[in-house]
Amino acid sequence: MKLLRFGPKGHERPGMLDSAGRIRDLSAEVGDIDGRTLETELPRLRALSPCALPLVDSAVRIGPAVAQVGKIVCVGLNYADHAHETGQAVPAEPILFLKATSSIVGPFDDIILPPGSQKGDWEVELGVVIGRPASYVSNEDALDHVAGVCVINDVSERSYQLERGGQWDKGKGCDTFCPLGPWLVTLDEACDLGSLDLWCKVDGQTMQHGNTRTMIFDVAHLVHYTSQFMSLQPGDVISTGTPPGVGMSMKPPRWLRENDIVELGIAGLGEQRQRVVRYRGSDQAST
């Protein structure tokens, strides 16, 4: 299944894509695409006939694919070729950090560069959405706790991340820095997670083109590993790292500028498109 959320910000409704790629309204079936739905309702939703559900106008806004995310766990330097381009050693264990859930926006919403931003950057990533509680799970059982996967843009402000002391979180958690979606693709429909093409363009120029086969730690291992340090709950998201081609590693570096258009996607999981704007007021992210 391809599950999604549609409608105005803060008032999204649950939906499903039919075989023709049209949005169908799930509001009569579930309250939202959230942790509870992912833990308890997926078998029932799979049994539905999408064509029997109300059709939604194709011009509707697409919201974040998952509601009420409890936490976003990110993995740093998880592609061997990305570690190489940054001049850093391949990590012996996954590098974990947290990204604020307040950074989540829809896949076609604007990216808002925060005040003082000088080094905005892009990172196309495979997102893994938890469907069952996971605590100290084995590598062999890890995928049993996954509801599905999605596209994430792990937007970063590198000057905050690397030049202002402390951990990476400062440059990762700004409002709008986590476009998520357009869909949550359940594992029964997702292709081989170990061989997915990822790509990202900025103003039409291809910046990233990679494949999950160059991941250092695969999806199952990341779920297993993360669960040794914190419990994972339904609706939590693991953002699994980015392939090479980020702006920071270019010579000279290429940073996001106002009015840039960022496009990215993963084979079988959909595409995103964002316009880059600068912060102009406290209500900007909610409009």
PDB file of C-alpha atoms in Angstrom:
ATOM      1  CA  MET A   1       0.000   0.000   0.000  1.00  0.00           C
ATOM      2  CA  LYS A   2       0.897   3.633  -0.484  1.00  0.00           C
ATOM      3  CA  LEU A   3      -0.533   5.650   2.388  1.00  0.00           C
ATOM      4  CA  LEU A   4      -0.485   9.428   2.589  1.00  0.00           C
ATOM      5  CA  ARG A   5      -2.014  12.475   4.229  1.00  0.00           C
ATOM      6  CA  PHE A   6      -3.650  15.333   2.365  1.00  0.00           C
ATOM      7  CA  GLY A   7      -5.188  18.726   3.095  1.00  0.00           C
ATOM      8  CA  PRO A   8      -4.218  22.045   4.723  1.00  0.00           C
ATOM      9  CA  LYS A   9      -1.412  22.162   7.272  1.00  0.00           C
ATOM     10  CA  GLY A  10      -2.628  20.981  10.624  1.00  0.00           C
ATOM     11  CA  HIS A  11      -5.835  19.573   9.138  1.00  0.00           C
ATOM     12  CA  GLU A  12      -4.549  16.678   7.043  1.00  0.00           C
ATOM     13  CA  ARG A  13      -6.714  13.636   6.408  1.00  0.00           C
ATOM     14  CA  PRO A  14      -5.603  10.043   5.778  1.00  0.00           C
ATOM     15  CA  GLY A  15      -5.486   8.698   2.249  1.00  0.00           C
ATOM     16  CA  MET A  16      -4.402   5.829   0.047  1.00  0.00           C
ATOM     17  CA  LEU A  17      -3.224   5.705  -3.562  1.00  0.00           C
ATOM     18  CA  ASP A  18      -5.175   3.451  -5.903  1.00  0.00           C
ATOM     19  CA  SER A  19      -3.598   1.452  -8.746  1.00  0.00           C
ATOM     20  CA  ALA A  20      -3.924   4.458 -11.079  1.00  0.00           C
ATOM     21  CA  GLY A  21      -2.081   6.749  -8.663  1.00  0.00           C
ATOM     22  CA  ARG A  22      -5.204   8.618  -7.588  1.00  0.00           C
ATOM     23  CA  ILE A  23      -5.766   9.661  -3.980  1.00  0.00           C
ATOM     24  CA  ARG A  24      -8.573   7.935  -2.102  1.00  0.00           C
ATOM     25  CA  ASP A  25      -9.986   9.251   1.182  1.00  0.00           C
ATOM     26  CA  LEU A  26      -9.509   6.952   4.203  1.00  0.00           C
ATOM     27  CA  SER A  27     -11.201   9.255   6.707  1.00  0.00           C
ATOM     28  CA  ALA A  28     -14.135   6.884   7.203  1.00  0.00           C
ATOM     29  CA  GLU A  29     -11.728   4.035   8.010  1.00  0.00           C
ATOM     30  CA  VAL A  30      -9.036   5.532  10.258  1.00  0.00           C
ATOM     31  CA  GLY A  31      -8.484   8.796  12.074  1.00  0.00           C
ATOM     32  CA  ASP A  32      -4.997   9.422  10.643  1.00  0.00           C
ATOM     33  CA  ILE A  33      -1.823   7.742   9.399  1.00  0.00           C
ATOM     34  CA  ASP A  34      -0.182   7.646  12.818  1.00  0.00           C
ATOM     35  CA  GLY A  35       1.430   5.162  15.166  1.00  0.00           C
ATOM     36  CA  ARG A  36      -1.832   3.596  16.266  1.00  0.00           C
ATOM     37  CA  THR A  37      -2.977   3.031  12.689  1.00  0.00           C
ATOM     38  CA  LEU A  38       0.391   1.590  11.704  1.00  0.00           C
ATOM     39  CA  GLU A  39       0.418  -0.796  14.666  1.00  0.00           C
ATOM     40  CA  THR A  40      -3.160  -2.063  14.499  1.00  0.00           C
ATOM     41  CA  GLU A  41      -4.901  -1.233  11.228  1.00  0.00           C
ATOM     42  CA  LEU A  42      -2.628  -2.176   8.316  1.00  0.00           C
ATOM     43  CA  PRO A  43      -4.123  -5.667   7.749  1.00  0.00           C
ATOM     44  CA  ARG A  44      -7.612  -4.190   7.594  1.00  0.00           C
ATOM     45  CA  LEU A  45      -6.549  -1.401   5.245  1.00  0.00           C
ATOM     46  CA  ARG A  46      -4.891  -3.904   2.907  1.00  0.00           C
ATOM     47  CA  ALA A  47      -8.231  -5.701   2.585  1.00  0.00           C
ATOM     48  CA  LEU A  48     -10.028  -2.565   1.369  1.00  0.00           C
ATOM     49  CA  SER A  49     -10.856  -1.967  -2.278  1.00  0.00           C
ATOM     50  CA  PRO A  50      -9.368   1.471  -3.037  1.00  0.00           C
ATOM     51  CA  CYS A  51     -11.836   2.049  -5.861  1.00  0.00           C
ATOM     52  CA  ALA A  52     -14.688   1.893  -3.335  1.00  0.00           C
ATOM     53  CA  LEU A  53     -13.217   4.831  -1.384  1.00  0.00           C
ATOM     54  CA  PRO A  54     -14.046   8.480  -2.156  1.00  0.00           C
ATOM     55  CA  LEU A  55     -11.836  10.063  -4.805  1.00  0.00           C
ATOM     56  CA  VAL A  56      -9.829  13.152  -3.787  1.00  0.00           C
ATOM     57  CA  ASP A  57      -9.065  16.138  -6.015  1.00  0.00           C
ATOM     58  CA  SER A  58      -5.582  15.654  -7.465  1.00  0.00           C
ATOM     59  CA  ALA A  59      -4.737  19.326  -6.798  1.00  0.00           C
ATOM     60  CA  VAL A  60      -4.917  18.865  -3.027  1.00  0.00           C
ATOM     61  CA  ARG A  61      -1.862  19.605  -0.875  1.00  0.00           C
ATOM     62  CA  ILE A  62       0.084  16.522   0.236  1.00  0.00           C
ATOM     63  CA  GLY A  63       1.126  16.623   3.879  1.00  0.00           C
ATOM     64  CA  PRO A  64       3.798  14.667   5.793  1.00  0.00           C
ATOM     65  CA  ALA A  65       3.173  10.962   5.257  1.00  0.00           C
ATOM     66  CA  VAL A  66       3.080  10.180   9.001  1.00  0.00           C
ATOM     67  CA  ALA A  67       1.317  12.087  11.776  1.00  0.00           C
ATOM     68  CA  GLN A  68       2.387  12.524  15.402  1.00  0.00           C
ATOM     69  CA  VAL A  69       5.907  11.209  14.909  1.00  0.00           C
ATOM     70  CA  GLY A  70       7.436  10.557  18.319  1.00  0.00           C
ATOM     71  CA  LYS A  71      11.064  10.899  17.283  1.00  0.00           C
ATOM     72  CA  ILE A  72      13.288  11.092  14.224  1.00  0.00           C
ATOM     73  CA  VAL A  73      16.533   9.150  14.602  1.00  0.00           C
ATOM     74  CA  CYS A  74      19.105  10.038  11.951  1.00  0.00           C
ATOM     75  CA  VAL A  75      22.153   8.080  10.864  1.00  0.00           C
ATOM     76  CA  GLY A  76      25.303   9.944   9.888  1.00  0.00           C
ATOM     77  CA  LEU A  77      27.869   8.862   7.299  1.00  0.00           C
ATOM     78  CA  ASN A  78      26.008   5.663   6.402  1.00  0.00           C
ATOM     79  CA  TYR A  79      27.078   5.526   2.754  1.00  0.00           C
ATOM     80  CA  ALA A  80      30.671   4.523   2.101  1.00  0.00           C
ATOM     81  CA  ASP A  81      30.959   6.889  -0.876  1.00  0.00           C
ATOM     82  CA  HIS A  82      29.513   9.796   1.155  1.00  0.00           C
ATOM     83  CA  ALA A  83      31.987   9.171   3.998  1.00  0.00           C
ATOM     84  CA  HIS A  84      34.757   9.217   1.390  1.00  0.00           C
ATOM     85  CA  GLU A  85      33.643  12.542  -0.128  1.00  0.00           C
ATOM     86  CA  THR A  86      33.644  14.177   3.313  1.00  0.00           C
ATOM     87  CA  GLY A  87      37.152  12.877   4.031  1.00  0.00           C
ATOM     88  CA  GLN A  88      36.009  10.902   7.059  1.00  0.00           C
ATOM     89  CA  ALA A  89      36.617   7.289   7.988  1.00  0.00           C
ATOM     90  CA  VAL A  90      33.905   4.705   7.480  1.00  0.00           C
ATOM     91  CA  PRO A  91      32.303   4.380  10.943  1.00  0.00           C
ATOM     92  CA  ALA A  92      32.672   1.115  12.836  1.00  0.00           C
ATOM     93  CA  GLU A  93      29.172   1.551  14.327  1.00  0.00           C
ATOM     94  CA  PRO A  94      26.213   3.668  13.213  1.00  0.00           C
ATOM     95  CA  ILE A  95      26.430   7.349  14.119  1.00  0.00           C
ATOM     96  CA  LEU A  96      23.068   8.346  15.625  1.00  0.00           C
ATOM     97  CA  PHE A  97      21.594  11.776  16.281  1.00  0.00           C
ATOM     98  CA  LEU A  98      18.073  13.154  16.710  1.00  0.00           C
ATOM     99  CA  LYS A  99      16.212  15.575  14.477  1.00  0.00           C
ATOM    100  CA  ALA A 100      13.385  17.633  16.001  1.00  0.00           C
ATOM    101  CA  THR A 101       9.886  16.473  15.054  1.00  0.00           C
ATOM    102  CA  SER A 102       8.932  20.160  14.688  1.00  0.00           C
ATOM    103  CA  SER A 103      11.054  20.156  11.518  1.00  0.00           C
ATOM    104  CA  ILE A 104       8.573  17.864   9.701  1.00  0.00           C
ATOM    105  CA  VAL A 105       6.674  19.340   6.745  1.00  0.00           C
ATOM    106  CA  GLY A 106       5.006  18.053   3.613  1.00  0.00           C
ATOM    107  CA  PRO A 107       7.040  16.941   0.580  1.00  0.00           C
ATOM    108  CA  PHE A 108       6.067  20.005  -1.493  1.00  0.00           C
ATOM    109  CA  ASP A 109       6.152  22.647   1.243  1.00  0.00           C
ATOM    110  CA  ASP A 110       8.777  25.400   1.241  1.00  0.00           C
ATOM    111  CA  ILE A 111      12.167  24.978   2.896  1.00  0.00           C
ATOM    112  CA  ILE A 112      12.620  28.035   5.134  1.00  0.00           C
ATOM    113  CA  LEU A 113      16.243  29.005   5.777  1.00  0.00           C
ATOM    114  CA  PRO A 114      16.520  30.253   9.383  1.00  0.00           C
ATOM    115  CA  PRO A 115      17.854  33.688  10.396  1.00  0.00           C
ATOM    116  CA  GLY A 116      21.585  33.889   9.805  1.00  0.00           C
ATOM    117  CA  SER A 117      21.632  30.811   7.584  1.00  0.00           C
ATOM    118  CA  GLN A 118      24.658  30.758   5.296  1.00  0.00           C
ATOM    119  CA  LYS A 119      25.241  27.088   4.489  1.00  0.00           C
ATOM    120  CA  GLY A 120      21.923  25.375   3.825  1.00  0.00           C
ATOM    121  CA  ASP A 121      22.342  21.887   2.366  1.00  0.00           C
ATOM    122  CA  TRP A 122      20.273  18.985   1.013  1.00  0.00           C
ATOM    123  CA  GLU A 123      20.345  15.250   1.772  1.00  0.00           C
ATOM    124  CA  VAL A 124      18.024  12.741   0.110  1.00  0.00           C
ATOM    125  CA  GLU A 125      17.465   9.830   2.491  1.00  0.00           C
ATOM    126  CA  LEU A 126      15.460   6.644   2.871  1.00  0.00           C
ATOM    127  CA  GLY A 127      13.118   6.969   5.841  1.00  0.00           C
ATOM    128  CA  VAL A 128      12.068   3.882   7.817  1.00  0.00           C
ATOM    129  CA  VAL A 129       8.782   4.102   9.720  1.00  0.00           C
ATOM    130  CA  ILE A 130       8.292   1.869  12.758  1.00  0.00           C
ATOM    131  CA  GLY A 131       5.060  -0.140  12.979  1.00  0.00           C
ATOM    132  CA  ARG A 132       5.538  -2.204  16.146  1.00  0.00           C
ATOM    133  CA  PRO A 133       7.342  -1.367  19.396  1.00  0.00           C
ATOM    134  CA  ALA A 134      11.006  -2.310  19.138  1.00  0.00           C
ATOM    135  CA  SER A 135      13.262  -2.687  22.145  1.00  0.00           C
ATOM    136  CA  TYR A 136      16.451  -4.773  22.065  1.00  0.00           C
ATOM    137  CA  VAL A 137      15.280  -6.548  18.901  1.00  0.00           C
ATOM    138  CA  SER A 138      17.548  -8.908  17.002  1.00  0.00           C
ATOM    139  CA  ASN A 139      18.857  -8.183  13.537  1.00  0.00           C
ATOM    140  CA  GLU A 140      16.842 -11.147  12.241  1.00  0.00           C
ATOM    141  CA  ASP A 141      13.541  -9.841  13.663  1.00  0.00           C
ATOM    142  CA  ALA A 142      14.117  -6.140  13.008  1.00  0.00           C
ATOM    143  CA  LEU A 143      12.076  -5.791   9.805  1.00  0.00           C
ATOM    144  CA  ASP A 144       9.055  -7.294  11.566  1.00  0.00           C
ATOM    145  CA  HIS A 145       8.871  -3.993  13.447  1.00  0.00           C
ATOM    146  CA  VAL A 146       8.846  -1.800  10.307  1.00  0.00           C
ATOM    147  CA  ALA A 147       5.564  -0.526   8.828  1.00  0.00           C
ATOM    148  CA  GLY A 148       7.039   0.983   5.693  1.00  0.00           C
ATOM    149  CA  VAL A 149       9.477   3.386   4.081  1.00  0.00           C
ATOM    150  CA  CYS A 150       9.396   6.882   2.607  1.00  0.00           C
ATOM    151  CA  VAL A 151      11.461   9.714   1.139  1.00  0.00           C
ATOM    152  CA  ILE A 152      13.076  12.260   3.471  1.00  0.00           C
ATOM    153  CA  ASN A 153      15.048  15.408   2.749  1.00  0.00           C
ATOM    154  CA  ASP A 154      17.363  15.781   5.747  1.00  0.00           C
ATOM    155  CA  VAL A 155      17.886  19.514   5.218  1.00  0.00           C
ATOM    156  CA  SER A 156      20.867  20.887   7.119  1.00  0.00           C
ATOM    157  CA  GLU A 157      22.382  24.240   8.045  1.00  0.00           C
ATOM    158  CA  ARG A 158      26.060  23.324   8.077  1.00  0.00           C
ATOM    159  CA  SER A 159      27.288  26.415   9.903  1.00  0.00           C
ATOM    160  CA  TYR A 160      24.955  25.602  12.810  1.00  0.00           C
ATOM    161  CA  GLN A 161      25.831  21.911  12.625  1.00  0.00           C
ATOM    162  CA  LEU A 162      29.608  22.127  12.460  1.00  0.00           C
ATOM    163  CA  GLU A 163      30.736  25.588  13.551  1.00  0.00           C
ATOM    164  CA  ARG A 164      28.663  26.416  16.646  1.00  0.00           C
ATOM    165  CA  GLY A 165      29.869  23.773  19.086  1.00  0.00           C
ATOM    166  CA  GLY A 166      28.216  20.711  20.549  1.00  0.00           C
ATOM    167  CA  GLN A 167      26.394  18.052  18.595  1.00  0.00           C
ATOM    168  CA  TRP A 168      24.928  18.067  15.082  1.00  0.00           C
ATOM    169  CA  ASP A 169      21.339  18.658  16.210  1.00  0.00           C
ATOM    170  CA  LYS A 170      21.598  22.472  15.981  1.00  0.00           C
ATOM    171  CA  GLY A 171      21.903  22.330  12.211  1.00  0.00           C
ATOM    172  CA  LYS A 172      19.295  19.615  11.665  1.00  0.00           C
ATOM    173  CA  GLY A 173      16.169  20.565  13.603  1.00  0.00           C
ATOM    174  CA  CYS A 174      15.091  23.934  12.175  1.00  0.00           C
ATOM    175  CA  ASP A 175      11.464  24.316  11.112  1.00  0.00           C
ATOM    176  CA  THR A 176      10.815  22.812   7.631  1.00  0.00           C
ATOM    177  CA  PHE A 177      14.091  20.852   7.678  1.00  0.00           C
ATOM    178  CA  CYS A 178      12.375  17.452   7.340  1.00  0.00           C
ATOM    179  CA  PRO A 179      10.106  17.171   4.286  1.00  0.00           C
ATOM    180  CA  LEU A 180       8.602  13.672   4.669  1.00  0.00           C
ATOM    181  CA  GLY A 181       6.670  11.761   2.000  1.00  0.00           C
ATOM    182  CA  PRO A 182       4.827  11.921  -0.335  1.00  0.00           C
ATOM    183  CA  TRP A 183       3.818   8.396   0.671  1.00  0.00           C
ATOM    184  CA  LEU A 184       4.475   5.758   3.256  1.00  0.00           C
ATOM    185  CA  VAL A 185       5.013   2.595   1.214  1.00  0.00           C
ATOM    186  CA  THR A 186       4.367  -0.542   3.245  1.00  0.00           C
ATOM    187  CA  LEU A 187       7.055  -3.219   3.168  1.00  0.00           C
ATOM    188  CA  ASP A 188       4.881  -5.658   1.220  1.00  0.00           C
ATOM    189  CA  GLU A 189       4.919  -3.196  -1.699  1.00  0.00           C
ATOM    190  CA  ALA A 190       8.369  -1.642  -1.327  1.00  0.00           C
ATOM    191  CA  CYS A 191      11.116  -2.912  -3.609  1.00  0.00           C
ATOM    192  CA  ASP A 192      14.381  -4.425  -2.368  1.00  0.00           C
ATOM    193  CA  LEU A 193      15.494  -2.000   0.345  1.00  0.00           C
ATOM    194  CA  GLY A 194      19.098  -2.907  -0.386  1.00  0.00           C
ATOM    195  CA  SER A 195      18.957  -1.740  -4.006  1.00  0.00           C
ATOM    196  CA  LEU A 196      16.993   1.512  -4.243  1.00  0.00           C
ATOM    197  CA  ASP A 197      18.119   4.405  -6.436  1.00  0.00           C
ATOM    198  CA  LEU A 198      18.116   7.834  -4.739  1.00  0.00           C
ATOM    199  CA  TRP A 199      18.545  11.189  -6.466  1.00  0.00           C
ATOM    200  CA  CYS A 200      18.442  14.907  -5.760  1.00  0.00           C
ATOM    201  CA  LYS A 201      18.496  17.946  -8.081  1.00  0.00           C
ATOM    202  CA  VAL A 202      18.900  21.623  -7.286  1.00  0.00           C
ATOM    203  CA  ASP A 203      17.603  24.009  -9.954  1.00  0.00           C
ATOM    204  CA  GLY A 204      17.556  21.140 -12.430  1.00  0.00           C
ATOM    205  CA  GLN A 205      21.173  20.089 -11.834  1.00  0.00           C
ATOM    206  CA  THR A 206      21.696  16.574 -10.523  1.00  0.00           C
ATOM    207  CA  MET A 207      23.604  16.781  -7.261  1.00  0.00           C
ATOM    208  CA  GLN A 208      23.057  13.322  -5.768  1.00  0.00           C
ATOM    209  CA  HIS A 209      22.633   9.993  -7.471  1.00  0.00           C
ATOM    210  CA  GLY A 210      23.201   6.942  -5.315  1.00  0.00           C
ATOM    211  CA  ASN A 211      21.868   3.561  -4.337  1.00  0.00           C
ATOM    212  CA  THR A 212      21.144   1.960  -0.986  1.00  0.00           C
ATOM    213  CA  ARG A 213      23.491  -0.887  -1.916  1.00  0.00           C
ATOM    214  CA  THR A 214      26.384   1.349  -0.785  1.00  0.00           C
ATOM    215  CA  MET A 215      24.905   1.701   2.704  1.00  0.00           C
ATOM    216  CA  ILE A 216      27.387   0.675   5.365  1.00  0.00           C
ATOM    217  CA  PHE A 217      24.613  -0.511   7.706  1.00  0.00           C
ATOM    218  CA  ASP A 218      21.396  -1.832   6.164  1.00  0.00           C
ATOM    219  CA  VAL A 219      17.848  -1.129   7.321  1.00  0.00           C
ATOM    220  CA  ALA A 220      17.516  -4.242   9.482  1.00  0.00           C
ATOM    221  CA  HIS A 221      20.775  -3.524  11.265  1.00  0.00           C
ATOM    222  CA  LEU A 222      19.819   0.106  11.897  1.00  0.00           C
ATOM    223  CA  VAL A 223      16.513  -0.880  13.502  1.00  0.00           C
ATOM    224  CA  HIS A 224      18.270  -3.542  15.587  1.00  0.00           C
ATOM    225  CA  TYR A 225      21.124  -1.227  16.573  1.00  0.00           C
ATOM    226  CA  THR A 226      18.965   1.778  17.460  1.00  0.00           C
ATOM    227  CA  SER A 227      16.691  -0.380  19.605  1.00  0.00           C
ATOM    228  CA  GLN A 228      19.657  -1.210  21.844  1.00  0.00           C
ATOM    229  CA  PHE A 229      19.813   2.433  22.965  1.00  0.00           C
ATOM    230  CA  MET A 230      16.178   3.571  22.946  1.00  0.00           C
ATOM    231  CA  SER A 231      12.798   1.967  22.438  1.00  0.00           C
ATOM    232  CA  LEU A 232      11.279   2.597  19.030  1.00  0.00           C
ATOM    233  CA  GLN A 233       7.550   3.208  18.988  1.00  0.00           C
ATOM    234  CA  PRO A 234       4.990   2.958  16.170  1.00  0.00           C
ATOM    235  CA  GLY A 235       5.230   6.098  14.076  1.00  0.00           C
ATOM    236  CA  ASP A 236       8.884   6.770  14.914  1.00  0.00           C
ATOM    237  CA  VAL A 237      11.148   7.403  11.922  1.00  0.00           C
ATOM    238  CA  ILE A 238      14.750   6.418  11.205  1.00  0.00           C
ATOM    239  CA  SER A 239      16.418   8.506   8.493  1.00  0.00           C
ATOM    240  CA  THR A 240      19.105   6.193   7.185  1.00  0.00           C
ATOM    241  CA  GLY A 241      21.777   8.491   5.761  1.00  0.00           C
ATOM    242  CA  THR A 242      22.556  10.106   2.428  1.00  0.00           C
ATOM    243  CA  PRO A 243      24.618   9.167  -0.650  1.00  0.00           C
ATOM    244  CA  PRO A 244      27.354  11.458  -2.027  1.00  0.00           C
ATOM    245  CA  GLY A 245      26.673  14.794  -3.667  1.00  0.00           C
ATOM    246  CA  VAL A 246      25.808  17.136  -0.803  1.00  0.00           C
ATOM    247  CA  GLY A 247      26.624  20.807  -1.240  1.00  0.00           C
ATOM    248  CA  MET A 248      29.167  20.828   1.586  1.00  0.00           C
ATOM    249  CA  SER A 249      31.449  18.437  -0.314  1.00  0.00           C
ATOM    250  CA  MET A 250      31.536  20.315  -3.618  1.00  0.00           C
ATOM    251  CA  LYS A 251      34.579  22.351  -4.605  1.00  0.00           C
ATOM    252  CA  PRO A 252      33.732  25.121  -4.035  1.00  0.00           C
ATOM    253  CA  PRO A 253      30.775  24.286  -1.761  1.00  0.00           C
ATOM    254  CA  ARG A 254      27.297  24.944  -3.161  1.00  0.00           C
ATOM    255  CA  TRP A 255      24.783  26.177  -0.587  1.00  0.00           C
ATOM    256  CA  LEU A 256      21.025  26.584  -0.855  1.00  0.00           C
ATOM    257  CA  ARG A 257      19.930  30.031  -2.005  1.00  0.00           C
ATOM    258  CA  GLU A 258      16.575  31.744  -1.911  1.00  0.00           C
ATOM    259  CA  ASN A 259      14.311  30.622  -4.778  1.00  0.00           C
ATOM    260  CA  ASP A 260      16.305  27.447  -5.422  1.00  0.00           C
ATOM    261  CA  ILE A 261      14.097  24.491  -6.352  1.00  0.00           C
ATOM    262  CA  VAL A 262      15.076  21.205  -4.706  1.00  0.00           C
ATOM    263  CA  GLU A 263      13.744  17.984  -6.266  1.00  0.00           C
ATOM    264  CA  LEU A 264      14.472  14.513  -4.909  1.00  0.00           C
ATOM    265  CA  GLY A 265      13.133  11.004  -4.933  1.00  0.00           C
ATOM    266  CA  ILE A 266      13.656   7.301  -4.391  1.00  0.00           C
ATOM    267  CA  ALA A 267      12.686   4.581  -6.870  1.00  0.00           C
ATOM    268  CA  GLY A 268       9.188   3.332  -6.092  1.00  0.00           C
ATOM    269  CA  LEU A 269       8.713   5.680  -3.134  1.00  0.00           C
ATOM    270  CA  GLY A 270       7.790   8.921  -4.901  1.00  0.00           C
ATOM    271  CA  GLU A 271       9.299  12.355  -5.385  1.00  0.00           C
ATOM    272  CA  GLN A 272       9.490  15.659  -3.508  1.00  0.00           C
ATOM    273  CA  ARG A 273       9.839  19.261  -4.693  1.00  0.00           C
ATOM    274  CA  GLN A 274      10.568  22.269  -2.474  1.00  0.00           C
ATOM    275  CA  ARG A 275      11.163  25.973  -3.041  1.00  0.00           C
ATOM    276  CA  VAL A 276      13.800  27.584  -0.819  1.00  0.00           C
ATOM    277  CA  VAL A 277      12.819  30.811   0.949  1.00  0.00           C
ATOM    278  CA  ARG A 278      14.250  32.837   3.809  1.00  0.00           C
ATOM    279  CA  TYR A 279      12.675  33.275   7.223  1.00  0.00           C
ATOM    280  CA  ARG A 280      10.497  36.383   7.349  1.00  0.00           C
ATOM    281  CA  GLY A 281       8.402  35.938  10.485  1.00  0.00           C
ATOM    282  CA  SER A 282       7.193  33.549  13.154  1.00  0.00           C
ATOM    283  CA  ASP A 283       4.002  32.594  11.300  1.00  0.00           C
ATOM    284  CA  GLN A 284       5.720  31.778   8.015  1.00  0.00           C
ATOM    285  CA  ALA A 285       6.037  28.008   8.563  1.00  0.00           C
ATOM    286  CA  SER A 286       2.337  27.661   9.308  1.00  0.00           C
ATOM    287  CA  THR A 287       1.016  29.404   6.190  1.00  0.00           C
TER     288      THR A 287
END
